[in-house]
CSV table of C-alpha atoms in Angstrom, one decimal:
chain,number,residue,atom,x,y,z
A,26,UNK,CA,137.7,-81.4,133.2
A,27,UNK,CA,135.5,-79.3,135.5
A,28,UNK,CA,131.8,-79.2,136.1
A,29,UNK,CA,131.6,-76.2,133.8
A,30,UNK,CA,133.1,-78.3,130.9
A,31,UNK,CA,130.8,-81.3,131.4
A,32,UNK,CA,127.7,-79.4,132.4
A,33,UNK,CA,127.0,-81.9,135.1
A,34,UNK,CA,126.3,-81.2,138.8
A,35,UNK,CA,127.6,-84.5,140.3
A,36,UNK,CA,125.7,-84.2,143.6
A,37,UNK,CA,122.5,-83.3,141.8
A,38,UNK,CA,123.1,-86.2,139.4
A,39,UNK,CA,123.3,-88.6,142.4
A,40,UNK,CA,126.8,-89.8,141.5
A,41,UNK,CA,128.0,-92.9,143.5
A,42,UNK,CA,131.4,-94.4,142.8
A,43,UNK,CA,133.0,-97.5,144.2
A,44,UNK,CA,136.7,-98.4,143.6
A,45,UNK,CA,138.4,-101.7,143.1
A,46,UNK,CA,142.2,-101.3,143.6
A,47,UNK,CA,144.4,-104.2,142.5
A,48,UNK,CA,148.0,-104.2,143.6
A,49,UNK,CA,150.7,-106.8,142.9
A,50,UNK,CA,152.6,-107.9,146.0
A,51,UNK,CA,156.4,-108.0,146.0
A,52,UNK,CA,156.8,-111.5,147.5
A,53,UNK,CA,159.6,-113.9,146.9
A,54,UNK,CA,157.4,-116.6,145.4
A,55,UNK,CA,154.0,-116.8,143.7
A,56,UNK,CA,150.8,-117.3,145.5
A,57,UNK,CA,150.4,-121.1,144.9
A,58,UNK,CA,153.8,-122.3,143.7
A,59,UNK,CA,157.5,-121.7,144.3
A,60,UNK,CA,158.2,-119.7,141.1
A,61,UNK,CA,159.8,-116.3,141.5
A,62,UNK,CA,157.5,-113.2,141.0
A,63,UNK,CA,159.5,-111.6,138.1
A,64,UNK,CA,158.8,-111.0,134.5
A,65,UNK,CA,161.2,-112.5,132.0
A,66,UNK,CA,161.9,-112.2,128.2
A,67,UNK,CA,162.6,-115.8,127.5
A,68,UNK,CA,159.7,-118.0,126.1
A,69,UNK,CA,160.9,-121.7,126.3
A,70,UNK,CA,157.8,-123.9,126.2
A,71,UNK,CA,154.7,-123.1,124.2
A,72,UNK,CA,151.3,-124.9,124.4
A,73,UNK,CA,147.7,-124.2,123.5
A,74,UNK,CA,144.3,-124.5,125.1
A,75,UNK,CA,140.6,-124.0,124.3
A,76,UNK,CA,138.2,-123.1,127.2
A,77,UNK,CA,134.5,-123.4,127.8
A,78,UNK,CA,132.3,-122.2,130.8
A,79,UNK,CA,131.3,-124.6,133.6
A,80,UNK,CA,128.4,-124.4,136.0
A,81,UNK,CA,128.7,-122.9,139.5
A,82,UNK,CA,127.8,-125.0,142.6
A,83,UNK,CA,124.2,-123.8,142.2
A,84,UNK,CA,124.1,-125.1,138.6
A,85,UNK,CA,124.2,-121.7,137.0
A,86,UNK,CA,126.4,-120.4,134.1
A,87,UNK,CA,127.8,-116.9,134.2
A,88,UNK,CA,126.8,-114.9,131.1
A,89,UNK,CA,130.1,-113.0,130.9
A,90,UNK,CA,131.9,-116.4,130.6
A,91,UNK,CA,129.4,-117.5,127.9
A,92,UNK,CA,130.2,-114.5,125.9
A,93,UNK,CA,134.0,-115.3,125.9
A,94,UNK,CA,133.3,-118.9,125.0
A,95,UNK,CA,131.1,-117.9,122.0
A,96,UNK,CA,134.1,-116.0,120.5
A,97,UNK,CA,135.5,-119.5,119.8
A,98,UNK,CA,139.1,-118.4,120.2
A,99,UNK,CA,142.2,-120.5,120.8
A,100,UNK,CA,144.8,-119.6,123.5
A,101,UNK,CA,148.5,-119.9,123.1
A,102,UNK,CA,150.8,-119.8,126.1
A,103,UNK,CA,154.5,-119.1,126.4
A,104,UNK,CA,155.8,-120.7,129.6
A,105,UNK,CA,159.2,-119.4,130.6
A,106,UNK,CA,160.9,-122.0,132.8
A,107,UNK,CA,162.5,-119.4,135.1
A,108,UNK,CA,159.1,-117.9,136.1
A,109,UNK,CA,156.5,-120.6,135.6
A,110,UNK,CA,155.9,-124.3,136.2
A,111,UNK,CA,153.3,-127.1,135.9
A,112,UNK,CA,151.0,-125.2,138.4
A,113,UNK,CA,150.5,-122.3,135.9
A,114,UNK,CA,150.0,-124.8,133.1
A,115,UNK,CA,147.2,-126.5,135.1
A,116,UNK,CA,149.1,-129.8,135.0
A,117,UNK,CA,149.9,-129.9,138.7
A,118,UNK,CA,147.7,-129.1,141.8
A,119,UNK,CA,148.3,-125.7,143.5
A,120,UNK,CA,150.8,-125.7,146.4
A,121,UNK,CA,149.8,-124.3,149.8
A,122,UNK,CA,149.1,-120.6,149.9
A,123,UNK,CA,152.1,-118.3,150.2
A,124,UNK,CA,152.1,-117.2,153.9
A,125,UNK,CA,154.2,-114.1,153.1
A,126,UNK,CA,151.5,-112.9,150.8
A,127,UNK,CA,148.8,-113.7,153.4
A,128,UNK,CA,150.6,-111.7,156.1
A,129,UNK,CA,150.9,-108.7,153.8
A,130,UNK,CA,147.2,-108.9,153.1
A,131,UNK,CA,146.4,-109.1,156.8
A,132,UNK,CA,148.6,-106.1,157.5
A,133,UNK,CA,146.8,-104.0,154.9
A,134,UNK,CA,143.4,-105.1,156.3
A,135,UNK,CA,144.5,-104.0,159.8
A,136,UNK,CA,145.6,-100.6,158.3
A,137,UNK,CA,142.1,-100.2,156.8
A,138,UNK,CA,140.3,-101.0,160.1
A,139,UNK,CA,138.8,-104.2,158.7
A,140,UNK,CA,137.3,-107.2,160.3
A,141,UNK,CA,139.5,-110.2,159.5
A,142,UNK,CA,137.8,-113.5,158.7
A,143,UNK,CA,138.3,-116.4,161.1
A,144,UNK,CA,139.3,-118.8,158.3
A,145,UNK,CA,140.5,-118.1,154.7
A,146,UNK,CA,138.8,-120.2,152.1
A,147,UNK,CA,140.0,-120.1,148.5
A,148,UNK,CA,137.4,-119.9,145.7
A,149,UNK,CA,137.5,-120.4,142.0
A,150,UNK,CA,136.3,-117.4,139.9
A,151,UNK,CA,135.4,-118.4,136.3
A,152,UNK,CA,137.5,-116.5,133.8
A,153,UNK,CA,137.6,-117.9,130.3
A,154,UNK,CA,139.2,-115.1,128.3
A,155,UNK,CA,142.3,-117.2,128.3
A,156,UNK,CA,144.2,-115.1,131.0
A,157,UNK,CA,144.0,-118.1,133.3
A,158,UNK,CA,145.0,-121.5,131.8
A,159,UNK,CA,142.6,-123.4,134.1
A,160,UNK,CA,139.6,-121.2,133.2
A,161,UNK,CA,139.4,-119.8,136.7
A,162,UNK,CA,141.2,-117.4,139.0
A,163,UNK,CA,141.9,-118.4,142.6
A,164,UNK,CA,140.7,-115.8,145.1
A,165,UNK,CA,140.3,-115.6,148.9
A,166,UNK,CA,138.3,-113.2,151.1
A,167,UNK,CA,140.7,-111.9,153.8
A,168,UNK,CA,138.7,-109.1,155.5
A,169,UNK,CA,135.6,-107.0,155.2
A,170,UNK,CA,133.8,-104.0,156.7
A,171,UNK,CA,136.6,-101.5,157.1
A,172,UNK,CA,137.0,-97.8,156.5
A,173,UNK,CA,139.4,-95.0,155.4
A,174,UNK,CA,139.2,-91.4,156.4
A,175,UNK,CA,138.9,-88.8,153.6
A,176,UNK,CA,138.5,-85.1,153.9
A,177,UNK,CA,134.9,-85.3,152.5
A,178,UNK,CA,134.0,-88.1,155.0
A,179,UNK,CA,134.6,-91.7,155.9
A,180,UNK,CA,134.9,-94.2,153.0
A,181,UNK,CA,133.7,-97.7,153.6
A,182,UNK,CA,136.0,-100.6,152.6
A,183,UNK,CA,133.8,-103.5,151.7
A,184,UNK,CA,136.3,-106.3,151.1
A,185,UNK,CA,139.9,-107.2,150.8
A,186,UNK,CA,140.8,-110.3,148.7
A,187,UNK,CA,144.0,-112.1,148.0
A,188,UNK,CA,144.2,-113.6,144.5
A,189,UNK,CA,146.5,-114.7,141.8
A,190,UNK,CA,147.3,-112.3,139.0
A,191,UNK,CA,146.4,-113.3,135.4
A,192,UNK,CA,148.7,-114.1,132.6
A,193,UNK,CA,150.3,-111.3,130.5
A,194,UNK,CA,148.7,-110.7,127.1
A,195,UNK,CA,151.3,-110.6,124.3
A,196,UNK,CA,149.2,-110.4,121.2
A,197,UNK,CA,145.6,-110.9,120.0
A,198,UNK,CA,143.7,-111.7,116.8
A,199,UNK,CA,140.2,-112.7,115.9
A,200,UNK,CA,140.9,-116.4,116.4
A,201,UNK,CA,143.8,-116.6,118.8
A,202,UNK,CA,145.2,-114.8,121.9
A,203,UNK,CA,148.9,-115.2,123.0
A,204,UNK,CA,149.7,-115.0,126.7
A,205,UNK,CA,152.8,-115.3,128.8
A,206,UNK,CA,152.7,-117.1,132.1
A,207,UNK,CA,155.4,-115.2,134.0
A,208,UNK,CA,152.9,-112.9,135.5
A,209,UNK,CA,150.2,-115.5,136.2
A,210,UNK,CA,150.1,-116.4,139.9
A,211,UNK,CA,151.8,-113.3,141.3
A,212,UNK,CA,150.0,-112.4,144.5
A,213,UNK,CA,147.5,-109.6,144.0
A,214,UNK,CA,145.3,-107.9,146.5
A,215,UNK,CA,141.9,-106.5,145.6
A,216,UNK,CA,140.5,-103.7,147.8
A,217,UNK,CA,136.9,-102.8,147.1
A,218,UNK,CA,135.4,-99.6,148.6
A,219,UNK,CA,131.7,-99.0,149.2
A,220,UNK,CA,130.0,-96.6,146.8
A,221,UNK,CA,130.6,-93.7,149.2
A,222,UNK,CA,132.5,-91.5,146.7
A,223,UNK,CA,130.5,-88.6,145.2
A,224,UNK,CA,132.9,-86.7,142.9
A,225,UNK,CA,135.5,-87.6,140.3
A,226,UNK,CA,138.3,-85.9,142.2
A,227,UNK,CA,137.4,-87.6,145.4
A,228,UNK,CA,137.7,-90.9,143.6
A,229,UNK,CA,141.2,-90.1,142.5
A,230,UNK,CA,142.2,-89.0,146.0
A,231,UNK,CA,140.9,-92.2,147.6
A,232,UNK,CA,142.6,-94.4,145.1
A,233,UNK,CA,145.9,-92.6,145.7
A,234,UNK,CA,145.5,-93.0,149.5
A,235,UNK,CA,144.8,-96.8,149.2
A,236,UNK,CA,147.7,-97.2,146.8
A,237,UNK,CA,150.0,-95.2,149.1
A,238,UNK,CA,149.0,-97.3,152.1
A,239,UNK,CA,149.8,-100.6,150.3
A,240,UNK,CA,153.2,-99.2,149.1
A,241,UNK,CA,154.1,-98.0,152.6
A,242,UNK,CA,154.3,-101.7,153.6
A,243,UNK,CA,157.3,-101.9,151.4
A,244,UNK,CA,155.8,-105.1,149.9
A,245,UNK,CA,154.1,-103.7,146.7
A,246,UNK,CA,155.6,-104.1,143.3
A,247,UNK,CA,156.2,-100.9,141.2
A,248,UNK,CA,156.0,-100.2,137.5
A,249,UNK,CA,153.3,-100.1,134.8
A,250,UNK,CA,150.6,-102.7,135.4
A,251,UNK,CA,151.6,-103.3,139.1
A,252,UNK,CA,148.6,-101.3,140.3
A,253,UNK,CA,145.3,-101.3,138.4
A,254,UNK,CA,142.1,-99.4,139.2
A,255,UNK,CA,138.5,-100.4,138.3
A,256,UNK,CA,135.6,-98.1,139.1
A,257,UNK,CA,131.9,-98.8,139.5
A,258,UNK,CA,129.8,-95.8,138.5
A,259,UNK,CA,126.1,-95.0,138.8
A,260,UNK,CA,123.9,-91.9,138.8
A,261,UNK,CA,120.2,-91.4,139.9
A,262,UNK,CA,118.0,-93.2,137.4
A,263,UNK,CA,121.0,-94.8,135.6
A,264,UNK,CA,122.7,-98.2,136.0
A,265,UNK,CA,125.7,-99.6,137.8
A,266,UNK,CA,128.5,-99.8,135.3
A,267,UNK,CA,131.9,-101.3,136.0
A,268,UNK,CA,134.8,-99.8,134.1
A,269,UNK,CA,138.0,-101.9,134.0
A,270,UNK,CA,141.6,-101.3,133.3
A,271,UNK,CA,142.4,-97.7,134.3
A,272,UNK,CA,146.2,-97.8,134.3
A,273,UNK,CA,146.9,-94.3,135.5
A,274,UNK,CA,145.7,-92.5,138.6
A,275,UNK,CA,145.2,-89.2,136.7
A,276,UNK,CA,142.7,-90.8,134.3
A,277,UNK,CA,140.2,-91.8,137.1
A,278,UNK,CA,138.4,-88.4,137.3
A,279,UNK,CA,138.1,-88.1,133.5
A,280,UNK,CA,136.8,-91.7,133.2
A,281,UNK,CA,134.1,-91.0,135.8
A,282,UNK,CA,133.2,-87.6,134.3
A,283,UNK,CA,132.8,-89.2,130.8
A,284,UNK,CA,130.7,-92.0,132.3
A,285,UNK,CA,128.4,-89.6,134.0
A,286,UNK,CA,128.1,-87.7,130.8
A,287,UNK,CA,127.3,-91.0,128.9
A,288,UNK,CA,124.6,-92.1,131.4
A,289,UNK,CA,123.1,-88.6,131.4
A,290,UNK,CA,122.8,-88.7,127.6
A,291,UNK,CA,121.4,-92.2,127.6
A,292,UNK,CA,118.7,-91.1,130.0
A,293,UNK,CA,118.0,-88.1,127.7
A,294,UNK,CA,117.7,-90.6,124.8
A,295,UNK,CA,115.3,-92.7,126.7
A,296,UNK,CA,113.1,-89.7,127.4
A,297,UNK,CA,113.4,-88.5,123.8
A,298,UNK,CA,112.2,-91.8,122.5
A,299,UNK,CA,109.1,-91.5,124.7
A,300,UNK,CA,108.6,-87.9,123.5
A,301,UNK,CA,108.6,-89.1,119.9
A,302,UNK,CA,106.0,-91.7,120.8
A,303,UNK,CA,108.2,-94.6,119.8
A,304,UNK,CA,107.7,-98.1,121.2
A,305,UNK,CA,110.3,-100.9,121.9
A,306,UNK,CA,108.3,-103.4,119.9
A,307,UNK,CA,108.6,-101.2,116.8
A,308,UNK,CA,112.3,-102.2,116.5
A,309,UNK,CA,112.2,-105.6,114.8
A,310,UNK,CA,114.9,-107.9,113.3
A,311,UNK,CA,113.8,-107.3,109.7
A,312,UNK,CA,116.9,-106.5,107.7
A,313,UNK,CA,117.0,-105.9,104.0
A,314,UNK,CA,119.7,-107.6,101.9
A,315,UNK,CA,121.4,-104.9,99.9
A,316,UNK,CA,124.3,-107.0,98.6
A,317,UNK,CA,123.4,-106.7,94.9
A,318,UNK,CA,122.7,-103.0,95.3
A,319,UNK,CA,126.2,-102.4,96.7
A,320,UNK,CA,128.0,-104.5,94.0
A,321,UNK,CA,128.8,-101.3,92.0
A,322,UNK,CA,129.3,-98.9,94.9
A,323,UNK,CA,132.1,-96.4,95.0
A,324,UNK,CA,132.6,-97.1,98.7
A,325,UNK,CA,136.0,-98.8,99.2
A,326,UNK,CA,135.0,-99.8,102.7
A,327,UNK,CA,131.9,-101.7,101.6
A,328,UNK,CA,133.8,-103.2,98.6
A,329,UNK,CA,136.5,-104.5,100.9
A,330,UNK,CA,134.0,-106.1,103.3
A,331,UNK,CA,132.2,-108.0,100.5
A,332,UNK,CA,135.2,-108.9,98.4
A,333,UNK,CA,135.2,-112.7,99.0
A,334,UNK,CA,133.3,-115.7,100.3
A,335,UNK,CA,129.8,-115.8,101.5
A,336,UNK,CA,129.6,-112.0,102.3
A,337,UNK,CA,126.5,-109.8,102.5
A,338,UNK,CA,125.4,-106.2,103.1
A,339,UNK,CA,122.3,-105.9,105.3
A,340,UNK,CA,120.5,-102.7,106.2
A,341,UNK,CA,118.1,-102.3,109.1
A,342,UNK,CA,115.5,-99.5,109.4
A,343,UNK,CA,115.2,-97.8,112.9
A,344,UNK,CA,111.8,-96.2,112.8
A,345,UNK,CA,111.7,-92.7,114.3
A,346,UNK,CA,115.5,-92.6,115.2
A,347,UNK,CA,116.5,-89.8,112.8
A,348,UNK,CA,119.4,-87.9,114.5
A,349,UNK,CA,119.6,-90.2,117.5
A,350,UNK,CA,122.1,-92.8,116.2
A,351,UNK,CA,124.6,-89.8,115.9
A,352,UNK,CA,123.9,-88.6,119.4
A,353,UNK,CA,127.3,-87.9,121.1
A,354,UNK,CA,127.5,-89.8,124.4
A,355,UNK,CA,131.2,-89.1,125.1
A,356,UNK,CA,133.8,-87.0,123.1
A,357,UNK,CA,134.2,-88.7,119.8
A,358,UNK,CA,131.8,-91.6,120.7
A,359,UNK,CA,128.1,-91.7,119.7
A,360,UNK,CA,125.2,-93.9,120.2
A,361,UNK,CA,126.1,-95.5,116.9
A,362,UNK,CA,129.6,-96.3,118.4
A,363,UNK,CA,127.8,-98.1,121.2
A,364,UNK,CA,125.9,-100.2,118.7
A,365,UNK,CA,129.1,-100.9,116.8
A,366,UNK,CA,130.8,-102.0,120.0
A,367,UNK,CA,128.1,-104.5,120.8
A,368,UNK,CA,128.2,-105.8,117.2
A,369,UNK,CA,132.0,-106.3,117.4
A,370,UNK,CA,131.9,-108.1,120.8
A,371,UNK,CA,128.9,-110.4,120.2
A,372,UNK,CA,129.1,-111.0,116.4
A,373,UNK,CA,132.8,-110.4,115.5
A,374,UNK,CA,132.1,-107.9,112.7
A,375,UNK,CA,134.3,-104.9,112.1
A,376,UNK,CA,131.7,-102.3,112.9
A,377,UNK,CA,128.7,-100.7,111.3
A,378,UNK,CA,127.6,-97.6,109.3
A,379,UNK,CA,124.6,-95.5,110.2
A,380,UNK,CA,122.5,-93.0,108.4
A,381,UNK,CA,123.4,-90.1,110.7
A,382,UNK,CA,126.9,-90.1,109.4
A,383,UNK,CA,126.0,-90.3,105.7
A,384,UNK,CA,126.8,-89.3,103.0
A,385,UNK,CA,130.3,-90.5,103.9
A,386,UNK,CA,132.6,-93.6,103.6
A,387,UNK,CA,132.2,-93.3,99.8
A,388,UNK,CA,128.4,-93.8,100.0
A,389,UNK,CA,126.7,-91.0,98.0
A,390,UNK,CA,123.6,-89.0,98.8
A,391,UNK,CA,121.9,-90.8,95.9
A,392,UNK,CA,122.7,-94.2,97.4
A,393,UNK,CA,121.4,-93.0,100.8
A,394,UNK,CA,118.1,-91.9,99.2
A,395,UNK,CA,117.8,-95.3,97.4
A,396,UNK,CA,118.5,-97.2,100.7
A,397,UNK,CA,115.7,-95.3,102.4
A,398,UNK,CA,113.4,-96.2,99.5
A,399,UNK,CA,114.3,-99.9,99.7
A,400,UNK,CA,113.8,-99.9,103.4
A,401,UNK,CA,110.4,-98.1,103.2
A,402,UNK,CA,111.8,-95.4,105.4
A,403,UNK,CA,111.2,-91.7,105.8
A,404,UNK,CA,114.4,-89.7,105.4
A,405,UNK,CA,113.0,-86.9,107.6
A,406,UNK,CA,112.1,-89.3,110.5
A,407,UNK,CA,113.8,-92.6,110.3
A,408,UNK,CA,117.4,-93.9,110.6
A,409,UNK,CA,119.1,-97.0,109.4
A,410,UNK,CA,122.3,-99.0,110.0
A,411,UNK,CA,124.4,-101.0,107.5
A,412,UNK,CA,126.4,-104.1,108.4
A,413,UNK,CA,128.7,-105.8,105.9
A,414,UNK,CA,130.8,-109.0,106.1
A,415,UNK,CA,130.4,-112.7,106.5
A,416,UNK,CA,126.7,-113.7,106.3
A,417,UNK,CA,126.5,-115.5,109.7
A,418,UNK,CA,128.3,-112.6,111.5
A,419,UNK,CA,126.2,-110.0,109.9
A,420,UNK,CA,122.9,-111.8,110.8
A,421,UNK,CA,124.1,-112.0,114.4
A,422,UNK,CA,125.2,-108.4,114.4
A,423,UNK,CA,121.7,-107.3,113.3
A,424,UNK,CA,120.1,-109.2,116.2
A,425,UNK,CA,122.5,-107.7,118.7
A,426,UNK,CA,121.9,-104.2,117.4
A,427,UNK,CA,118.2,-104.6,117.7
A,428,UNK,CA,118.5,-105.9,121.2
A,429,UNK,CA,120.7,-102.9,122.2
A,430,UNK,CA,118.4,-100.4,120.6
A,431,UNK,CA,115.5,-101.9,122.5
A,432,UNK,CA,117.5,-101.5,125.8
A,433,UNK,CA,117.7,-97.7,124.9
A,434,UNK,CA,114.0,-97.4,125.8
A,435,UNK,CA,114.9,-98.4,129.4
A,436,UNK,CA,117.8,-96.1,129.9
A,437,UNK,CA,121.3,-97.2,131.0
A,438,UNK,CA,122.2,-101.0,130.8
A,439,UNK,CA,124.3,-102.4,133.6
A,440,UNK,CA,127.5,-103.7,132.0
A,441,UNK,CA,131.3,-104.0,132.1
A,442,UNK,CA,133.2,-101.5,130.0
A,443,UNK,CA,136.9,-101.0,129.3
A,444,UNK,CA,138.7,-97.7,129.7
A,445,UNK,CA,140.3,-96.1,126.7
A,446,UNK,CA,143.5,-94.0,126.9
A,447,UNK,CA,141.6,-90.8,126.5
A,448,UNK,CA,139.2,-91.5,129.4
A,449,UNK,CA,136.2,-92.6,127.2
A,450,UNK,CA,135.0,-96.2,127.5
A,451,UNK,CA,133.9,-99.1,125.3
A,452,UNK,CA,131.5,-102.0,125.9
A,453,UNK,CA,133.3,-105.2,126.9
A,454,UNK,CA,130.7,-107.7,128.3
A,455,UNK,CA,127.7,-108.2,130.6
A,456,UNK,CA,128.4,-107.6,134.3
A,457,UNK,CA,129.5,-110.9,135.9
A,458,UNK,CA,127.2,-112.5,138.5
A,459,UNK,CA,127.4,-114.9,141.4
A,460,UNK,CA,127.4,-117.9,139.0
A,461,UNK,CA,131.1,-117.3,138.3
A,462,UNK,CA,132.2,-118.5,141.8
A,463,UNK,CA,132.6,-122.0,143.3
A,464,UNK,CA,134.9,-123.5,146.0
A,465,UNK,CA,138.5,-124.5,145.3
A,466,UNK,CA,138.8,-128.1,146.5
A,467,UNK,CA,142.6,-128.5,146.2
A,468,UNK,CA,143.4,-125.9,148.9
A,469,UNK,CA,142.5,-126.4,152.5
A,470,UNK,CA,141.2,-123.5,154.6
A,471,UNK,CA,143.7,-121.5,156.7
A,472,UNK,CA,142.8,-120.7,160.3
A,473,UNK,CA,143.7,-117.1,161.2
A,474,UNK,CA,145.3,-117.3,164.6
A,475,UNK,CA,146.3,-114.5,167.0
A,476,UNK,CA,149.9,-115.3,166.3
A,477,UNK,CA,149.4,-114.9,162.6
A,478,UNK,CA,147.7,-111.5,163.1
A,479,UNK,CA,150.5,-110.3,165.5
A,480,UNK,CA,153.1,-111.3,162.9
A,481,UNK,CA,151.2,-109.4,160.3
A,482,UNK,CA,150.9,-106.3,162.6
A,483,UNK,CA,154.6,-105.8,162.3
A,484,UNK,CA,154.1,-105.0,158.6
A,485,UNK,CA,151.5,-102.3,159.2
A,486,UNK,CA,152.9,-98.9,158.0
A,487,UNK,CA,153.8,-96.6,160.8
A,488,UNK,CA,151.7,-93.8,159.4
A,489,UNK,CA,148.6,-95.9,159.8
A,490,UNK,CA,147.8,-96.7,163.4
A,491,UNK,CA,145.6,-99.8,164.3
């Protein structure tokens, strides 16, 4: 997609992009145990866990971890005996760090002109989405403050970390996630660039160069999932947004282009709300119960959602928002889609319906007029949303939608989003903060000696001089 197609001048927009490149290392053993680093089909042992967030050493709790905990899900783990042991199951302390993996990480740091730390300390990064049985991922800072040459200028390399990969997700439902432990613990390096990238194509090029550099060591795994790219994107006046899980290199430019488009549209929305004379405090949690009204509806969707148990249909008026809930932020995704994402993630509902897409979903124009009447709304000026499902979830969804609509008055929220296969993105969770890190007390620090660096230097690719 070109500038002509998006209508965005990236330099004028103040685009800044930082990359996080994650690459699995092809070592003989995992990072903190002696299991082989290969994926297997066997399952063998199965066990379950429930996780909850813990406080950092400063007594703080990470909000991204709190969100995962509130989902209340159970985690089931398949533990193949060939590629996992008691360390992965969090029933045995970690073994000493894999020195082969450390030397590879040092070699890559040398290739990127980085300053290697004097001692390597292992930290625990809180992750309670179930992908780590212990509720945290072990990670170590290896080097910082490097650089990589690009045809548009030098790109800063902020950090290089060595960490253990997460478990492999097999299946997922509302109440349970199934993981496999063969991938958990495979050495993984994370290379984070400075936000020195100013165009989508430059981001793709830099990601390719970093991936190529790692693979030239001959110590990088290959295949789908062995290298993963996250991007941090911001524009002038917007917010820093982290987009995770870009599996393919060719998707990086499109993801960035669509994110710039989304932030530009959200800034337009902020300004349009001001032009309409609307105020944040006019958006209140005052839903109207329309359950009885919808008992005889022809909408199969609504009927299905209130077919059993303590289920309700709530509607919420959004004063002055006529035409804005249907504002397209990315191809096929509107502001209403953003609201639905928040409602799904925080409240567990299936989604929502908004007035800008009605009549539709079996809801007639007559029903739309009656909804406006019951809400005390003006069909020419106001909008509304409808949420149906279990009472507790619907009530929570209304609160979440109100909060997200209020944020629209400020512009672009800083958050973590997931990449979709078409390059668009979806809301995942708040951006994690410093409260998710605390020291690993089971692993002693490793002194980086000259002998260790010289041993690592032999792994530096010939095409990258240090």
